[in-house]
Amino acid sequence: MRNIHQYEQAYLQDEHDFERYQVRYRRKKVLELYEKLPSNRVLEIGCGMEPLFHFVPQDSFSQWVVVEPADAFYAAAERASKEDDRIHCLHRFFDKEAALLKECCVHSGGGRLT
């Protein structure tokens, strides 16, 4: 039987950081798919602390839109994208912006989103 106190302490000390492993696994799978089915325009819904545009060849896309409602994750994506006009970060929930995103991702030729 597991000692719950030991488990709790290990978890709090970040020894068994489940989410860290999940992030790496999801990133690996998404990037494998991107490699097989590259796209000029990408919509990333939820980015965590490391948006996927960090992990793809920078010449592989013309537009990348990140929709992120969490303050810290949005701020990280915004900082990372400041120098690149092809990357747009929206500090919103995805379901509230479907029309704007459709316009951007289907019809837009670029430009900053607000």
PDB file of N, CA and C in Angstrom, residues 10-88:
ATOM      1  N   ALA A  10       6.278  14.119  -2.109  1.00  0.00           N
ATOM      2  CA  ALA A  10       6.968  13.999  -3.394  1.00  0.00           C
ATOM      3  C   ALA A  10       6.293  14.855  -4.456  1.00  0.00           C
ATOM      4  N   TYR A  11       4.976  14.842  -4.451  1.00  0.00           N
ATOM      5  CA  TYR A  11       4.218  15.645  -5.407  1.00  0.00           C
ATOM      6  C   TYR A  11       4.488  17.127  -5.196  1.00  0.00           C
ATOM      7  N   LEU A  12       4.451  17.573  -3.970  1.00  0.00           N
ATOM      8  CA  LEU A  12       4.689  18.983  -3.663  1.00  0.00           C
ATOM      9  C   LEU A  12       6.117  19.407  -3.990  1.00  0.00           C
ATOM     10  N   GLN A  13       7.044  18.457  -3.910  1.00  0.00           N
ATOM     11  CA  GLN A  13       8.434  18.760  -4.228  1.00  0.00           C
ATOM     12  C   GLN A  13       8.715  18.623  -5.720  1.00  0.00           C
ATOM     13  N   ASP A  14       7.685  18.304  -6.475  1.00  0.00           N
ATOM     14  CA  ASP A  14       7.770  18.229  -7.932  1.00  0.00           C
ATOM     15  C   ASP A  14       8.571  17.028  -8.429  1.00  0.00           C
ATOM     16  N   GLU A  15       8.683  15.985  -7.608  1.00  0.00           N
ATOM     17  CA  GLU A  15       9.418  14.798  -8.031  1.00  0.00           C
ATOM     18  C   GLU A  15       8.640  13.975  -9.059  1.00  0.00           C
ATOM     19  N   HIS A  16       7.320  14.057  -9.022  1.00  0.00           N
ATOM     20  CA  HIS A  16       6.476  13.284  -9.934  1.00  0.00           C
ATOM     21  C   HIS A  16       5.586  14.247 -10.715  1.00  0.00           C
ATOM     22  N   ASP A  17       6.199  15.115 -11.464  1.00  0.00           N
ATOM     23  CA  ASP A  17       5.489  16.163 -12.177  1.00  0.00           C
ATOM     24  C   ASP A  17       4.775  15.581 -13.397  1.00  0.00           C
ATOM     25  N   PHE A  18       3.590  15.083 -13.165  1.00  0.00           N
ATOM     26  CA  PHE A  18       2.803  14.447 -14.220  1.00  0.00           C
ATOM     27  C   PHE A  18       2.561  15.396 -15.386  1.00  0.00           C
ATOM     28  N   GLU A  19       2.185  16.637 -15.099  1.00  0.00           N
ATOM     29  CA  GLU A  19       1.854  17.576 -16.179  1.00  0.00           C
ATOM     30  C   GLU A  19       3.052  17.843 -17.079  1.00  0.00           C
ATOM     31  N   ARG A  20       4.231  17.921 -16.508  1.00  0.00           N
ATOM     32  CA  ARG A  20       5.436  18.162 -17.311  1.00  0.00           C
ATOM     33  C   ARG A  20       5.591  17.060 -18.359  1.00  0.00           C
ATOM     34  N   TYR A  21       5.363  15.812 -17.955  1.00  0.00           N
ATOM     35  CA  TYR A  21       5.463  14.699 -18.899  1.00  0.00           C
ATOM     36  C   TYR A  21       4.335  14.735 -19.923  1.00  0.00           C
ATOM     37  N   GLN A  22       3.148  15.102 -19.491  1.00  0.00           N
ATOM     38  CA  GLN A  22       2.018  15.213 -20.407  1.00  0.00           C
ATOM     39  C   GLN A  22       2.267  16.285 -21.460  1.00  0.00           C
ATOM     40  N   VAL A  23       2.807  17.408 -21.047  1.00  0.00           N
ATOM     41  CA  VAL A  23       3.104  18.493 -21.991  1.00  0.00           C
ATOM     42  C   VAL A  23       4.078  18.001 -23.052  1.00  0.00           C
ATOM     43  N   ARG A  24       5.132  17.336 -22.641  1.00  0.00           N
ATOM     44  CA  ARG A  24       6.115  16.837 -23.605  1.00  0.00           C
ATOM     45  C   ARG A  24       5.488  15.823 -24.560  1.00  0.00           C
ATOM     46  N   TYR A  25       4.651  14.934 -24.027  1.00  0.00           N
ATOM     47  CA  TYR A  25       4.008  13.931 -24.874  1.00  0.00           C
ATOM     48  C   TYR A  25       3.061  14.585 -25.886  1.00  0.00           C
ATOM     49  N   ARG A  26       2.219  15.505 -25.407  1.00  0.00           N
ATOM     50  CA  ARG A  26       1.287  16.191 -26.323  1.00  0.00           C
ATOM     51  C   ARG A  26       2.056  16.972 -27.383  1.00  0.00           C
ATOM     52  N   ARG A  27       3.092  17.679 -26.968  1.00  0.00           N
ATOM     53  CA  ARG A  27       3.896  18.452 -27.928  1.00  0.00           C
ATOM     54  C   ARG A  27       4.484  17.526 -28.986  1.00  0.00           C
ATOM     55  N   LYS A  28       5.049  16.411 -28.563  1.00  0.00           N
ATOM     56  CA  LYS A  28       5.639  15.454 -29.500  1.00  0.00           C
ATOM     57  C   LYS A  28       4.603  14.999 -30.514  1.00  0.00           C
ATOM     58  N   LYS A  29       3.416  14.641 -30.050  1.00  0.00           N
ATOM     59  CA  LYS A  29       2.370  14.146 -30.944  1.00  0.00           C
ATOM     60  C   LYS A  29       1.878  15.238 -31.898  1.00  0.00           C
ATOM     61  N   VAL A  30       1.678  16.434 -31.398  1.00  0.00           N
ATOM     62  CA  VAL A  30       1.211  17.532 -32.257  1.00  0.00           C
ATOM     63  C   VAL A  30       2.274  17.875 -33.300  1.00  0.00           C
ATOM     64  N   LEU A  31       3.524  17.917 -32.901  1.00  0.00           N
ATOM     65  CA  LEU A  31       4.592  18.237 -33.854  1.00  0.00           C
ATOM     66  C   LEU A  31       4.780  17.137 -34.890  1.00  0.00           C
ATOM     67  N   GLU A  32       4.569  15.903 -34.509  1.00  0.00           N
ATOM     68  CA  GLU A  32       4.589  14.806 -35.491  1.00  0.00           C
ATOM     69  C   GLU A  32       3.489  15.011 -36.526  1.00  0.00           C
ATOM     70  N   LEU A  33       2.318  15.384 -36.076  1.00  0.00           N
ATOM     71  CA  LEU A  33       1.204  15.636 -36.985  1.00  0.00           C
ATOM     72  C   LEU A  33       1.494  16.849 -37.877  1.00  0.00           C
ATOM     73  N   TYR A  34       2.055  17.898 -37.292  1.00  0.00           N
ATOM     74  CA  TYR A  34       2.397  19.100 -38.072  1.00  0.00           C
ATOM     75  C   TYR A  34       3.427  18.770 -39.153  1.00  0.00           C
ATOM     76  N   GLU A  35       4.348  17.903 -38.824  1.00  0.00           N
ATOM     77  CA  GLU A  35       5.368  17.504 -39.795  1.00  0.00           C
ATOM     78  C   GLU A  35       4.740  16.737 -40.957  1.00  0.00           C
ATOM     79  N   LYS A  36       3.766  15.897 -40.649  1.00  0.00           N
ATOM     80  CA  LYS A  36       3.086  15.119 -41.695  1.00  0.00           C
ATOM     81  C   LYS A  36       2.121  15.971 -42.509  1.00  0.00           C
ATOM     82  N   LEU A  37       1.453  16.927 -41.843  1.00  0.00           N
ATOM     83  CA  LEU A  37       0.440  17.757 -42.481  1.00  0.00           C
ATOM     84  C   LEU A  37       0.736  19.233 -42.226  1.00  0.00           C
ATOM     85  N   PRO A  38       1.825  19.735 -42.764  1.00  0.00           N
ATOM     86  CA  PRO A  38       2.171  21.130 -42.484  1.00  0.00           C
ATOM     87  C   PRO A  38       1.101  22.080 -43.011  1.00  0.00           C
ATOM     88  N   SER A  39       0.993  23.217 -42.359  1.00  0.00           N
ATOM     89  CA  SER A  39       0.014  24.217 -42.752  1.00  0.00           C
ATOM     90  C   SER A  39       0.644  25.601 -42.701  1.00  0.00           C
ATOM     91  N   ASN A  40       0.253  26.428 -43.621  1.00  0.00           N
ATOM     92  CA  ASN A  40       0.735  27.807 -43.646  1.00  0.00           C
ATOM     93  C   ASN A  40       0.129  28.639 -42.521  1.00  0.00           C
ATOM     94  N   ARG A  41      -1.105  28.304 -42.152  1.00  0.00           N
ATOM     95  CA  ARG A  41      -1.814  29.019 -41.087  1.00  0.00           C
ATOM     96  C   ARG A  41      -2.177  28.031 -39.986  1.00  0.00           C
ATOM     97  N   VAL A  42      -1.853  28.408 -38.767  1.00  0.00           N
ATOM     98  CA  VAL A  42      -2.045  27.501 -37.629  1.00  0.00           C
ATOM     99  C   VAL A  42      -2.836  28.210 -36.544  1.00  0.00           C
ATOM    100  N   LEU A  43      -3.785  27.499 -35.970  1.00  0.00           N
ATOM    101  CA  LEU A  43      -4.544  27.967 -34.819  1.00  0.00           C
ATOM    102  C   LEU A  43      -4.175  27.080 -33.638  1.00  0.00           C
ATOM    103  N   GLU A  44      -3.546  27.669 -32.634  1.00  0.00           N
ATOM    104  CA  GLU A  44      -3.165  26.942 -31.430  1.00  0.00           C
ATOM    105  C   GLU A  44      -4.104  27.366 -30.302  1.00  0.00           C
ATOM    106  N   ILE A  45      -4.855  26.423 -29.795  1.00  0.00           N
ATOM    107  CA  ILE A  45      -5.816  26.721 -28.731  1.00  0.00           C
ATOM    108  C   ILE A  45      -5.214  26.245 -27.418  1.00  0.00           C
ATOM    109  N   GLY A  46      -4.839  27.198 -26.578  1.00  0.00           N
ATOM    110  CA  GLY A  46      -4.150  26.884 -25.332  1.00  0.00           C
ATOM    111  C   GLY A  46      -2.705  26.568 -25.613  1.00  0.00           C
ATOM    112  N   CYS A  47      -1.810  27.316 -25.002  1.00  0.00           N
ATOM    113  CA  CYS A  47      -0.394  27.147 -25.343  1.00  0.00           C
ATOM    114  C   CYS A  47       0.498  26.807 -24.156  1.00  0.00           C
ATOM    115  N   GLY A  48      -0.006  26.907 -22.948  1.00  0.00           N
ATOM    116  CA  GLY A  48       0.871  26.681 -21.806  1.00  0.00           C
ATOM    117  C   GLY A  48       1.981  27.721 -21.783  1.00  0.00           C
ATOM    118  N   MET A  49       3.076  27.379 -21.168  1.00  0.00           N
ATOM    119  CA  MET A  49       4.189  28.327 -21.053  1.00  0.00           C
ATOM    120  C   MET A  49       5.090  28.326 -22.275  1.00  0.00           C
ATOM    121  N   GLU A  50       4.922  27.355 -23.160  1.00  0.00           N
ATOM    122  CA  GLU A  50       5.766  27.276 -24.353  1.00  0.00           C
ATOM    123  C   GLU A  50       4.908  27.044 -25.587  1.00  0.00           C
ATOM    124  N   PRO A  51       4.541  28.113 -26.276  1.00  0.00           N
ATOM    125  CA  PRO A  51       3.740  27.952 -27.490  1.00  0.00           C
ATOM    126  C   PRO A  51       4.470  27.074 -28.512  1.00  0.00           C
ATOM    127  N   LEU A  52       3.694  26.400 -29.325  1.00  0.00           N
ATOM    128  CA  LEU A  52       4.285  25.476 -30.291  1.00  0.00           C
ATOM    129  C   LEU A  52       5.112  26.164 -31.370  1.00  0.00           C
ATOM    130  N   PHE A  53       4.891  27.451 -31.612  1.00  0.00           N
ATOM    131  CA  PHE A  53       5.667  28.103 -32.672  1.00  0.00           C
ATOM    132  C   PHE A  53       7.159  28.117 -32.361  1.00  0.00           C
ATOM    133  N   HIS A  54       7.532  27.871 -31.114  1.00  0.00           N
ATOM    134  CA  HIS A  54       8.955  27.747 -30.752  1.00  0.00           C
ATOM    135  C   HIS A  54       9.578  26.483 -31.321  1.00  0.00           C
ATOM    136  N   PHE A  55       8.747  25.494 -31.634  1.00  0.00           N
ATOM    137  CA  PHE A  55       9.237  24.160 -31.943  1.00  0.00           C
ATOM    138  C   PHE A  55       9.101  23.775 -33.411  1.00  0.00           C
ATOM    139  N   VAL A  56       8.686  24.701 -34.252  1.00  0.00           N
ATOM    140  CA  VAL A  56       8.569  24.407 -35.676  1.00  0.00           C
ATOM    141  C   VAL A  56       9.554  25.298 -36.440  1.00  0.00           C
ATOM    142  N   PRO A  57       9.953  24.872 -37.628  1.00  0.00           N
ATOM    143  CA  PRO A  57      10.820  25.742 -38.427  1.00  0.00           C
ATOM    144  C   PRO A  57      10.123  27.081 -38.672  1.00  0.00           C
ATOM    145  N   GLN A  58      10.825  28.151 -38.444  1.00  0.00           N
ATOM    146  CA  GLN A  58      10.209  29.476 -38.529  1.00  0.00           C
ATOM    147  C   GLN A  58       9.767  29.844 -39.942  1.00  0.00           C
ATOM    148  N   ASP A  59      10.274  29.167 -40.938  1.00  0.00           N
ATOM    149  CA  ASP A  59       9.840  29.442 -42.308  1.00  0.00           C
ATOM    150  C   ASP A  59       8.701  28.519 -42.744  1.00  0.00           C
ATOM    151  N   SER A  60       8.133  27.758 -41.805  1.00  0.00           N
ATOM    152  CA  SER A  60       7.103  26.781 -42.164  1.00  0.00           C
ATOM    153  C   SER A  60       5.677  27.323 -42.075  1.00  0.00           C
ATOM    154  N   PHE A  61       5.495  28.569 -41.649  1.00  0.00           N
ATOM    155  CA  PHE A  61       4.149  29.117 -41.541  1.00  0.00           C
ATOM    156  C   PHE A  61       4.135  30.597 -41.902  1.00  0.00           C
ATOM    157  N   SER A  62       2.959  31.047 -42.346  1.00  0.00           N
ATOM    158  CA  SER A  62       2.792  32.467 -42.663  1.00  0.00           C
ATOM    159  C   SER A  62       1.961  33.172 -41.590  1.00  0.00           C
ATOM    160  N   GLN A  63       1.178  32.396 -40.846  1.00  0.00           N
ATOM    161  CA  GLN A  63       0.353  32.981 -39.783  1.00  0.00           C
ATOM    162  C   GLN A  63       0.129  31.930 -38.699  1.00  0.00           C
ATOM    163  N   TRP A  64       0.285  32.356 -37.445  1.00  0.00           N
ATOM    164  CA  TRP A  64       0.078  31.480 -36.291  1.00  0.00           C
ATOM    165  C   TRP A  64      -0.762  32.262 -35.295  1.00  0.00           C
ATOM    166  N   VAL A  65      -1.899  31.722 -34.920  1.00  0.00           N
ATOM    167  CA  VAL A  65      -2.784  32.381 -33.963  1.00  0.00           C
ATOM    168  C   VAL A  65      -2.855  31.525 -32.705  1.00  0.00           C
ATOM    169  N   VAL A  66      -2.567  32.147 -31.574  1.00  0.00           N
ATOM    170  CA  VAL A  66      -2.668  31.487 -30.273  1.00  0.00           C
ATOM    171  C   VAL A  66      -3.855  32.086 -29.534  1.00  0.00           C
ATOM    172  N   VAL A  67      -4.755  31.234 -29.065  1.00  0.00           N
ATOM    173  CA  VAL A  67      -5.874  31.682 -28.232  1.00  0.00           C
ATOM    174  C   VAL A  67      -5.629  31.095 -26.847  1.00  0.00           C
ATOM    175  N   GLU A  68      -5.436  31.966 -25.872  1.00  0.00           N
ATOM    176  CA  GLU A  68      -5.086  31.526 -24.524  1.00  0.00           C
ATOM    177  C   GLU A  68      -5.781  32.391 -23.487  1.00  0.00           C
ATOM    178  N   PRO A  69      -6.660  31.803 -22.665  1.00  0.00           N
ATOM    179  CA  PRO A  69      -7.359  32.597 -21.656  1.00  0.00           C
ATOM    180  C   PRO A  69      -6.567  32.818 -20.363  1.00  0.00           C
ATOM    181  N   ALA A  70      -5.604  31.979 -20.063  1.00  0.00           N
ATOM    182  CA  ALA A  70      -4.853  32.098 -18.805  1.00  0.00           C
ATOM    183  C   ALA A  70      -3.850  33.245 -18.882  1.00  0.00           C
ATOM    184  N   ASP A  71      -3.821  34.060 -17.862  1.00  0.00           N
ATOM    185  CA  ASP A  71      -2.978  35.262 -17.852  1.00  0.00           C
ATOM    186  C   ASP A  71      -1.498  34.961 -18.072  1.00  0.00           C
ATOM    187  N   ALA A  72      -0.935  34.055 -17.286  1.00  0.00           N
ATOM    188  CA  ALA A  72       0.502  33.777 -17.368  1.00  0.00           C
ATOM    189  C   ALA A  72       0.879  33.149 -18.704  1.00  0.00           C
ATOM    190  N   PHE A  73       0.042  32.243 -19.205  1.00  0.00           N
ATOM    191  CA  PHE A  73       0.344  31.581 -20.471  1.00  0.00           C
ATOM    192  C   PHE A  73       0.238  32.563 -21.630  1.00  0.00           C
ATOM    193  N   TYR A  74      -0.794  33.404 -21.599  1.00  0.00           N
ATOM    194  CA  TYR A  74      -0.939  34.428 -22.632  1.00  0.00           C
ATOM    195  C   TYR A  74       0.268  35.369 -22.616  1.00  0.00           C
ATOM    196  N   ALA A  75       0.669  35.814 -21.433  1.00  0.00           N
ATOM    197  CA  ALA A  75       1.806  36.741 -21.319  1.00  0.00           C
ATOM    198  C   ALA A  75       3.076  36.117 -21.886  1.00  0.00           C
ATOM    199  N   ALA A  76       3.292  34.840 -21.636  1.00  0.00           N
ATOM    200  CA  ALA A  76       4.476  34.159 -22.170  1.00  0.00           C
ATOM    201  C   ALA A  76       4.427  34.099 -23.691  1.00  0.00           C
ATOM    202  N   ALA A  77       3.267  33.784 -24.243  1.00  0.00           N
ATOM    203  CA  ALA A  77       3.127  33.727 -25.698  1.00  0.00           C
ATOM    204  C   ALA A  77       3.294  35.103 -26.318  1.00  0.00           C
ATOM    205  N   GLU A  78       2.718  36.097 -25.693  1.00  0.00           N
ATOM    206  CA  GLU A  78       2.819  37.461 -26.205  1.00  0.00           C
ATOM    207  C   GLU A  78       4.278  37.935 -26.208  1.00  0.00           C
ATOM    208  N   ARG A  79       4.992  37.667 -25.135  1.00  0.00           N
ATOM    209  CA  ARG A  79       6.422  38.040 -25.074  1.00  0.00           C
ATOM    210  C   ARG A  79       7.208  37.345 -26.174  1.00  0.00           C
ATOM    211  N   ALA A  80       6.932  36.073 -26.360  1.00  0.00           N
ATOM    212  CA  ALA A  80       7.663  35.294 -27.352  1.00  0.00           C
ATOM    213  C   ALA A  80       7.354  35.716 -28.782  1.00  0.00           C
ATOM    214  N   SER A  81       6.179  36.279 -29.001  1.00  0.00           N
ATOM    215  CA  SER A  81       5.760  36.620 -30.368  1.00  0.00           C
ATOM    216  C   SER A  81       5.978  38.078 -30.736  1.00  0.00           C
ATOM    217  N   LYS A  82       6.430  38.897 -29.827  1.00  0.00           N
ATOM    218  CA  LYS A  82       6.533  40.352 -30.044  1.00  0.00           C
ATOM    219  C   LYS A  82       7.268  40.735 -31.325  1.00  0.00           C
ATOM    220  N   GLU A  83       8.288  40.029 -31.651  1.00  0.00           N
ATOM    221  CA  GLU A  83       9.115  40.386 -32.808  1.00  0.00           C
ATOM    222  C   GLU A  83       8.612  39.792 -34.123  1.00  0.00           C
ATOM    223  N   ASP A  84       7.530  39.066 -34.098  1.00  0.00           N
ATOM    224  CA  ASP A  84       7.075  38.358 -35.291  1.00  0.00           C
ATOM    225  C   ASP A  84       5.634  38.736 -35.622  1.00  0.00           C
ATOM    226  N   ASP A  85       5.439  39.494 -36.668  1.00  0.00           N
ATOM    227  CA  ASP A  85       4.103  39.946 -37.065  1.00  0.00           C
ATOM    228  C   ASP A  85       3.215  38.818 -37.584  1.00  0.00           C
ATOM    229  N   ARG A  86       3.789  37.666 -37.850  1.00  0.00           N
ATOM    230  CA  ARG A  86       2.983  36.530 -38.321  1.00  0.00           C
ATOM    231  C   ARG A  86       2.263  35.838 -37.180  1.00  0.00           C
ATOM    232  N   ILE A  87       2.689  36.112 -35.938  1.00  0.00           N
ATOM    233  CA  ILE A  87       2.125  35.432 -34.774  1.00  0.00           C
ATOM    234  C   ILE A  87       1.181  36.383 -34.042  1.00  0.00           C
ATOM    235  N   HIS A  88      -0.032  35.924 -33.797  1.00  0.00           N
ATOM    236  CA  HIS A  88      -1.057  36.719 -33.124  1.00  0.00           C
ATOM    237  C   HIS A  88      -1.507  35.979 -31.866  1.00  0.00           C
TER     238      HIS A  88
END
